[in-house]
Short mmCIF file of N, CA and C in Angstrom, two decimals:
data_model
loop_
_atom_site.label_atom_id
_atom_site.label_comp_id
_atom_site.label_asym_id
_atom_site.label_seq_id
_atom_site.Cartn_x
_atom_site.Cartn_y
_atom_site.Cartn_z
N MET W 1 -2.49 -9.52 4.54
CA MET W 1 -2.97 -10.93 4.76
C MET W 1 -3.69 -11.33 3.47
N ILE W 2 -3.50 -12.51 3.00
CA ILE W 2 -4.23 -13.11 1.81
C ILE W 2 -5.15 -14.18 2.24
N LYS W 3 -6.37 -14.12 1.78
CA LYS W 3 -7.42 -15.00 2.19
C LYS W 3 -8.23 -15.42 0.93
N ILE W 4 -8.57 -16.71 0.81
CA ILE W 4 -9.33 -17.18 -0.35
C ILE W 4 -10.87 -17.01 0.03
N SER W 5 -11.54 -16.28 -0.75
CA SER W 5 -12.99 -16.17 -0.57
C SER W 5 -13.63 -16.25 -1.92
N PHE W 6 -13.71 -17.52 -2.44
CA PHE W 6 -14.06 -17.77 -3.86
C PHE W 6 -15.34 -17.00 -4.18
N PRO W 7 -15.37 -16.26 -5.27
CA PRO W 7 -14.50 -16.39 -6.45
C PRO W 7 -13.35 -15.43 -6.45
N PHE W 8 -12.85 -14.96 -5.30
CA PHE W 8 -11.87 -13.94 -5.13
C PHE W 8 -10.78 -14.41 -4.20
N ILE W 9 -9.61 -13.83 -4.44
CA ILE W 9 -8.56 -13.83 -3.42
C ILE W 9 -8.60 -12.39 -2.75
N GLN W 10 -8.58 -12.33 -1.47
CA GLN W 10 -8.66 -11.09 -0.76
C GLN W 10 -7.28 -10.73 -0.11
N VAL W 11 -6.77 -9.58 -0.51
CA VAL W 11 -5.53 -9.17 0.04
C VAL W 11 -5.89 -7.98 0.89
N SER W 12 -5.58 -8.05 2.22
CA SER W 12 -6.03 -7.03 3.18
C SER W 12 -4.86 -6.56 4.00
N ARG W 13 -5.03 -5.28 4.50
CA ARG W 13 -4.04 -4.70 5.36
C ARG W 13 -4.78 -3.73 6.32
N ILE W 14 -4.33 -3.72 7.57
CA ILE W 14 -4.83 -2.68 8.47
C ILE W 14 -4.07 -1.47 8.30
N ILE W 15 -4.78 -0.37 8.22
CA ILE W 15 -4.16 0.99 8.02
C ILE W 15 -4.58 1.98 9.10
N ASN W 16 -3.75 2.60 9.62
CA ASN W 16 -3.88 3.58 10.71
C ASN W 16 -4.18 4.95 10.07
N ALA W 17 -5.34 5.07 9.50
CA ALA W 17 -5.82 6.36 8.90
C ALA W 17 -7.28 6.35 8.89
N SER W 18 -7.89 7.59 8.68
CA SER W 18 -9.30 7.64 8.63
C SER W 18 -9.76 6.97 7.38
N ALA W 19 -11.05 6.50 7.37
CA ALA W 19 -11.77 5.94 6.25
C ALA W 19 -11.80 6.99 5.07
N GLU W 20 -12.03 8.20 5.44
CA GLU W 20 -12.03 9.29 4.46
C GLU W 20 -10.77 9.49 3.73
N ALA W 21 -9.60 9.49 4.52
CA ALA W 21 -8.31 9.50 3.79
C ALA W 21 -8.06 8.40 2.93
N LEU W 22 -8.34 7.23 3.40
CA LEU W 22 -8.10 6.01 2.58
C LEU W 22 -8.99 6.04 1.32
N TRP W 23 -10.21 6.39 1.50
CA TRP W 23 -11.13 6.48 0.33
C TRP W 23 -10.65 7.51 -0.68
N ASP W 24 -10.31 8.58 -0.19
CA ASP W 24 -9.81 9.73 -1.03
C ASP W 24 -8.64 9.18 -1.92
N LEU W 25 -7.66 8.50 -1.29
CA LEU W 25 -6.46 7.90 -1.92
C LEU W 25 -6.86 6.86 -3.06
N LEU W 26 -7.78 6.02 -2.70
CA LEU W 26 -8.30 5.01 -3.58
C LEU W 26 -9.13 5.54 -4.83
N THR W 27 -9.68 6.60 -4.65
CA THR W 27 -10.62 7.06 -5.79
C THR W 27 -10.04 8.24 -6.49
N ASP W 28 -8.88 8.81 -6.10
CA ASP W 28 -8.34 9.87 -6.76
C ASP W 28 -7.37 9.35 -7.91
N THR W 29 -7.76 9.54 -9.12
CA THR W 29 -7.03 8.95 -10.32
C THR W 29 -5.60 9.55 -10.47
N THR W 30 -5.39 10.70 -9.87
CA THR W 30 -4.03 11.38 -9.94
C THR W 30 -3.11 10.71 -8.93
N ARG W 31 -3.64 9.88 -8.01
CA ARG W 31 -2.76 9.19 -7.05
C ARG W 31 -2.57 7.74 -7.38
N TRP W 32 -3.32 7.21 -8.28
CA TRP W 32 -3.09 5.70 -8.61
C TRP W 32 -1.73 5.38 -8.95
N VAL W 33 -1.04 6.26 -9.62
CA VAL W 33 0.42 5.85 -9.91
C VAL W 33 1.36 5.83 -8.74
N ASP W 34 0.87 6.54 -7.61
CA ASP W 34 1.66 6.58 -6.41
C ASP W 34 1.63 5.18 -5.63
N TRP W 35 0.47 4.53 -5.74
CA TRP W 35 0.40 3.19 -5.05
C TRP W 35 0.12 2.01 -5.98
N GLY W 36 -0.22 2.17 -7.23
CA GLY W 36 -0.40 1.07 -7.97
C GLY W 36 0.78 0.64 -8.83
N PRO W 37 1.43 -0.45 -8.42
CA PRO W 37 2.67 -0.97 -9.05
C PRO W 37 2.51 -1.24 -10.63
N SER W 38 1.30 -1.53 -11.01
CA SER W 38 1.00 -1.95 -12.35
C SER W 38 0.57 -0.75 -13.30
N ILE W 39 0.51 0.49 -12.69
CA ILE W 39 0.00 1.63 -13.39
C ILE W 39 1.10 2.66 -13.53
N GLN W 40 1.36 3.15 -14.80
CA GLN W 40 2.35 4.19 -15.06
C GLN W 40 1.62 5.54 -15.22
N GLN W 41 0.48 5.56 -15.88
CA GLN W 41 -0.32 6.77 -16.19
C GLN W 41 -1.81 6.49 -16.17
N VAL W 42 -2.55 7.56 -15.92
CA VAL W 42 -4.04 7.42 -15.92
C VAL W 42 -4.62 8.60 -16.74
N GLN W 43 -5.49 8.37 -17.53
CA GLN W 43 -6.20 9.32 -18.30
C GLN W 43 -7.71 9.12 -18.05
N SER W 44 -8.39 10.14 -17.48
CA SER W 44 -9.79 10.13 -17.18
C SER W 44 -10.23 11.66 -17.01
N GLU W 45 -11.47 11.79 -17.49
CA GLU W 45 -11.99 13.20 -17.43
C GLU W 45 -12.35 13.58 -16.01
N GLU W 46 -12.38 12.58 -15.07
CA GLU W 46 -12.67 12.82 -13.77
C GLU W 46 -11.47 12.51 -12.78
N ARG W 47 -11.19 13.48 -11.90
CA ARG W 47 -10.11 13.16 -11.02
C ARG W 47 -10.64 12.04 -10.00
N TYR W 48 -11.76 12.22 -9.41
CA TYR W 48 -12.28 11.25 -8.47
C TYR W 48 -13.31 10.37 -9.21
N ILE W 49 -13.04 9.10 -9.10
CA ILE W 49 -14.04 8.15 -9.82
C ILE W 49 -15.39 8.10 -9.01
N ARG W 50 -16.21 7.60 -9.81
CA ARG W 50 -17.66 7.36 -9.27
C ARG W 50 -18.18 6.21 -10.11
N ALA W 51 -19.40 5.83 -9.84
CA ALA W 51 -20.02 4.72 -10.62
C ALA W 51 -20.11 5.20 -12.08
N GLY W 52 -19.64 4.35 -12.97
CA GLY W 52 -19.68 4.73 -14.41
C GLY W 52 -18.49 5.50 -14.94
N SER W 53 -17.55 5.86 -14.08
CA SER W 53 -16.43 6.62 -14.59
C SER W 53 -15.63 5.75 -15.55
N VAL W 54 -15.11 6.37 -16.56
CA VAL W 54 -14.32 5.71 -17.58
C VAL W 54 -13.00 6.45 -17.76
N GLY W 55 -12.08 5.65 -18.36
CA GLY W 55 -10.76 6.24 -18.65
C GLY W 55 -9.83 5.10 -19.21
N ARG W 56 -8.58 5.42 -19.10
CA ARG W 56 -7.61 4.26 -19.38
C ARG W 56 -6.31 4.42 -18.58
N VAL W 57 -5.71 3.34 -18.41
CA VAL W 57 -4.46 3.37 -17.68
C VAL W 57 -3.33 2.79 -18.59
N LYS W 58 -2.21 3.32 -18.32
CA LYS W 58 -1.05 2.83 -19.05
C LYS W 58 -0.37 1.86 -18.11
N THR W 59 -0.16 0.63 -18.50
CA THR W 59 0.34 -0.45 -17.56
C THR W 59 1.86 -0.37 -17.51
N ALA W 60 2.36 -1.09 -16.58
CA ALA W 60 3.73 -1.15 -16.37
C ALA W 60 4.41 -1.85 -17.62
N LEU W 61 3.52 -2.65 -18.36
CA LEU W 61 4.13 -3.30 -19.61
C LEU W 61 4.09 -2.32 -20.78
N GLY W 62 3.57 -1.10 -20.63
CA GLY W 62 3.77 -0.09 -21.63
C GLY W 62 2.43 0.06 -22.54
N PHE W 63 1.34 -0.70 -22.32
CA PHE W 63 0.23 -0.56 -23.23
C PHE W 63 -0.92 0.08 -22.36
N TRP W 64 -1.81 0.67 -23.13
CA TRP W 64 -3.02 1.42 -22.62
C TRP W 64 -4.10 0.45 -22.49
N ALA W 65 -4.87 0.48 -21.40
CA ALA W 65 -5.94 -0.36 -21.15
C ALA W 65 -7.18 0.47 -20.64
N PRO W 66 -8.34 0.32 -21.36
CA PRO W 66 -9.51 1.10 -21.05
C PRO W 66 -10.08 0.47 -19.83
N PHE W 67 -10.74 1.33 -19.05
CA PHE W 67 -11.47 0.93 -17.71
C PHE W 67 -12.74 1.54 -17.62
N VAL W 68 -13.66 0.90 -16.87
CA VAL W 68 -14.97 1.51 -16.42
C VAL W 68 -15.18 1.09 -14.93
N ILE W 69 -15.71 1.99 -14.13
CA ILE W 69 -16.03 1.69 -12.82
C ILE W 69 -17.41 1.05 -12.86
N ASN W 70 -17.45 -0.22 -12.59
CA ASN W 70 -18.79 -0.94 -12.74
C ASN W 70 -19.52 -1.30 -11.44
N GLU W 71 -18.84 -1.28 -10.40
CA GLU W 71 -19.58 -1.44 -9.12
C GLU W 71 -19.15 -0.35 -8.11
N TRP W 72 -20.13 0.12 -7.31
CA TRP W 72 -19.79 1.30 -6.59
C TRP W 72 -20.71 1.37 -5.25
N GLU W 73 -20.08 1.53 -4.15
CA GLU W 73 -20.78 1.68 -2.93
C GLU W 73 -20.05 2.81 -2.16
N ASN W 74 -20.58 4.00 -2.27
CA ASN W 74 -19.86 5.21 -1.86
C ASN W 74 -19.18 5.04 -0.57
N ARG W 75 -17.89 5.45 -0.50
CA ARG W 75 -16.98 5.40 0.72
C ARG W 75 -16.76 3.97 1.25
N ARG W 76 -17.16 2.98 0.43
CA ARG W 76 -16.91 1.60 1.02
C ARG W 76 -16.34 0.70 -0.09
N TYR W 77 -16.82 0.78 -1.31
CA TYR W 77 -16.25 -0.24 -2.23
C TYR W 77 -16.48 0.24 -3.78
N TRP W 78 -15.42 -0.13 -4.53
CA TRP W 78 -15.54 0.10 -5.96
C TRP W 78 -14.75 -1.01 -6.70
N SER W 79 -15.26 -1.37 -7.86
CA SER W 79 -14.50 -2.45 -8.63
C SER W 79 -14.53 -1.87 -10.03
N TRP W 80 -13.78 -2.43 -10.88
CA TRP W 80 -13.65 -1.94 -12.25
C TRP W 80 -13.53 -3.07 -13.28
N ARG W 81 -13.84 -2.82 -14.50
CA ARG W 81 -13.57 -3.73 -15.52
C ARG W 81 -12.44 -3.06 -16.46
N VAL W 82 -11.54 -3.84 -16.76
CA VAL W 82 -10.39 -3.37 -17.57
C VAL W 82 -10.40 -4.26 -18.77
N PHE W 83 -10.31 -3.61 -20.02
CA PHE W 83 -10.57 -4.28 -21.33
C PHE W 83 -11.92 -5.10 -21.22
N ASN W 84 -12.81 -4.61 -20.47
CA ASN W 84 -14.14 -5.24 -20.29
C ASN W 84 -14.11 -6.49 -19.53
N ILE W 85 -13.06 -6.76 -18.79
CA ILE W 85 -12.88 -7.97 -17.97
C ILE W 85 -12.98 -7.52 -16.42
N ARG W 86 -13.62 -8.34 -15.67
CA ARG W 86 -13.71 -8.12 -14.27
C ARG W 86 -12.30 -7.94 -13.65
N ALA W 87 -11.91 -6.91 -13.07
CA ALA W 87 -10.58 -6.73 -12.45
C ALA W 87 -10.75 -6.65 -10.94
N THR W 88 -9.88 -5.98 -10.29
CA THR W 88 -9.87 -5.84 -8.83
C THR W 88 -10.95 -5.05 -8.24
N GLY W 89 -11.39 -5.42 -7.02
CA GLY W 89 -12.31 -4.70 -6.16
C GLY W 89 -11.52 -4.00 -5.08
N HIS W 90 -11.99 -2.86 -4.70
CA HIS W 90 -11.22 -2.11 -3.62
C HIS W 90 -12.19 -1.70 -2.49
N ARG W 91 -12.05 -2.23 -1.32
CA ARG W 91 -12.83 -2.08 -0.23
C ARG W 91 -12.25 -1.42 0.99
N VAL W 92 -13.04 -0.57 1.67
CA VAL W 92 -12.55 0.00 2.91
C VAL W 92 -13.53 -0.38 4.05
N GLU W 93 -13.01 -0.99 5.07
CA GLU W 93 -13.90 -1.32 6.19
C GLU W 93 -13.26 -0.56 7.46
N VAL W 94 -14.24 0.21 8.14
CA VAL W 94 -13.78 0.86 9.38
C VAL W 94 -13.72 -0.18 10.44
N ILE W 95 -12.61 -0.10 11.09
CA ILE W 95 -12.34 -0.94 12.35
C ILE W 95 -12.73 -0.12 13.66
N LYS W 96 -12.18 1.08 13.70
CA LYS W 96 -12.51 2.09 14.80
C LYS W 96 -12.10 3.39 14.16
N ALA W 97 -12.18 4.40 14.97
CA ALA W 97 -11.75 5.77 14.53
C ALA W 97 -10.31 5.72 14.19
N ASN W 98 -10.08 6.17 12.98
CA ASN W 98 -8.65 6.31 12.51
C ASN W 98 -7.92 5.03 12.29
N CYS W 99 -8.77 3.99 12.02
CA CYS W 99 -8.12 2.64 11.74
C CYS W 99 -9.05 1.88 10.74
N CYS W 100 -8.55 1.44 9.72
CA CYS W 100 -9.42 0.82 8.64
C CYS W 100 -8.69 -0.45 8.12
N ARG W 101 -9.46 -1.27 7.46
CA ARG W 101 -8.93 -2.47 6.70
C ARG W 101 -9.17 -2.12 5.26
N LEU W 102 -8.04 -2.21 4.53
CA LEU W 102 -8.11 -2.15 3.06
C LEU W 102 -8.07 -3.52 2.56
N ILE W 103 -9.10 -3.74 1.63
CA ILE W 103 -9.17 -5.10 1.00
C ILE W 103 -9.28 -4.95 -0.52
N PHE W 104 -8.25 -5.63 -1.09
CA PHE W 104 -8.26 -5.72 -2.63
C PHE W 104 -8.85 -7.14 -2.82
N GLU W 105 -9.85 -7.18 -3.77
CA GLU W 105 -10.43 -8.48 -4.28
C GLU W 105 -9.92 -8.73 -5.74
N VAL W 106 -9.19 -9.86 -5.78
CA VAL W 106 -8.54 -10.26 -6.96
C VAL W 106 -9.36 -11.49 -7.55
N PRO W 107 -9.87 -11.44 -8.83
CA PRO W 107 -10.65 -12.56 -9.36
C PRO W 107 -9.67 -13.74 -9.24
N PHE W 108 -10.32 -14.97 -8.96
CA PHE W 108 -9.56 -16.17 -8.79
C PHE W 108 -8.75 -16.44 -9.98
N TRP W 109 -9.17 -16.17 -11.16
CA TRP W 109 -8.41 -16.43 -12.41
C TRP W 109 -7.13 -15.63 -12.42
N ALA W 110 -6.97 -14.55 -11.65
CA ALA W 110 -5.81 -13.68 -11.67
C ALA W 110 -5.01 -13.82 -10.35
N VAL W 111 -5.00 -15.03 -9.81
CA VAL W 111 -4.33 -15.22 -8.46
C VAL W 111 -2.94 -14.63 -8.43
N PRO W 112 -1.99 -14.71 -9.42
CA PRO W 112 -0.68 -14.20 -9.32
C PRO W 112 -0.87 -12.67 -9.06
N TYR W 113 -1.82 -11.95 -9.49
CA TYR W 113 -2.04 -10.47 -9.33
C TYR W 113 -2.06 -10.17 -7.79
N ALA W 114 -2.38 -11.13 -6.92
CA ALA W 114 -2.41 -10.83 -5.50
C ALA W 114 -1.12 -10.37 -4.98
N ILE W 115 -0.04 -10.74 -5.61
CA ILE W 115 1.30 -10.26 -5.20
C ILE W 115 1.39 -8.78 -5.44
N ILE W 116 0.90 -8.34 -6.65
CA ILE W 116 0.90 -6.86 -6.95
C ILE W 116 0.00 -6.11 -5.98
N CYS W 117 -1.09 -6.69 -5.63
CA CYS W 117 -2.10 -6.02 -4.73
C CYS W 117 -1.39 -5.98 -3.29
N SER W 118 -0.67 -6.89 -2.94
CA SER W 118 -0.02 -6.92 -1.67
C SER W 118 0.99 -5.68 -1.66
N MET W 119 1.80 -5.52 -2.74
CA MET W 119 2.69 -4.41 -2.79
C MET W 119 1.92 -3.06 -2.75
N ALA W 120 0.74 -2.99 -3.48
CA ALA W 120 -0.07 -1.77 -3.54
C ALA W 120 -0.62 -1.53 -2.11
N ALA W 121 -1.03 -2.49 -1.41
CA ALA W 121 -1.58 -2.34 -0.06
C ALA W 121 -0.55 -1.64 0.92
N LYS W 122 0.69 -2.18 0.66
CA LYS W 122 1.74 -1.51 1.49
C LYS W 122 1.92 -0.14 1.20
N ARG W 123 1.91 0.20 -0.14
CA ARG W 123 2.20 1.59 -0.56
C ARG W 123 0.91 2.43 -0.11
N VAL W 124 -0.35 1.96 -0.29
CA VAL W 124 -1.50 2.76 0.25
C VAL W 124 -1.31 3.10 1.75
N ALA W 125 -0.85 1.95 2.43
CA ALA W 125 -0.79 2.25 3.94
C ALA W 125 0.25 3.41 4.21
N ARG W 126 1.41 3.30 3.57
CA ARG W 126 2.50 4.31 3.69
C ARG W 126 1.92 5.67 3.41
N LEU W 127 1.27 5.85 2.30
CA LEU W 127 0.75 7.15 1.98
C LEU W 127 -0.42 7.73 2.70
N ALA W 128 -1.32 6.82 3.08
CA ALA W 128 -2.55 7.24 3.96
C ALA W 128 -2.06 7.49 5.42
N GLU W 129 -1.14 6.73 5.98
CA GLU W 129 -0.73 7.01 7.24
C GLU W 129 0.11 8.28 7.29
N ARG W 130 0.90 8.51 6.30
CA ARG W 130 1.71 9.71 6.23
C ARG W 130 0.76 10.98 6.17
N SER W 131 -0.25 10.92 5.43
CA SER W 131 -1.12 12.11 5.27
C SER W 131 -2.10 12.30 6.34
N PHE W 132 -2.17 11.32 7.24
CA PHE W 132 -3.16 11.35 8.39
C PHE W 132 -2.61 12.16 9.52
#
């Protein structure tokens, strides 16, 4: 589902998995290539991101982009800056036991990226529900 919540576009999906499984998938840098259509490789000293984590991603267009995790609410929300520009936010909302809502927040200036996030949400759901 896509919803406008200025200054963001929210792309959400209900996922039948635990919040822990979903959070693990979203914060494990070794898994980003599995669900992120725009990411080919990740380099970071940390496997699991946290506030202040840094690294770089190789984009689907073939160039490397530095990132920093600039907002963090453990087990609920993280966002990052890529090339020092506010990029997507990643939110997990518990609906009930073993059922969550994944929300990607896309800055309004990057509205077309909501399509990529919709694809990513579908991949995250497939991976999280399979591992659960």
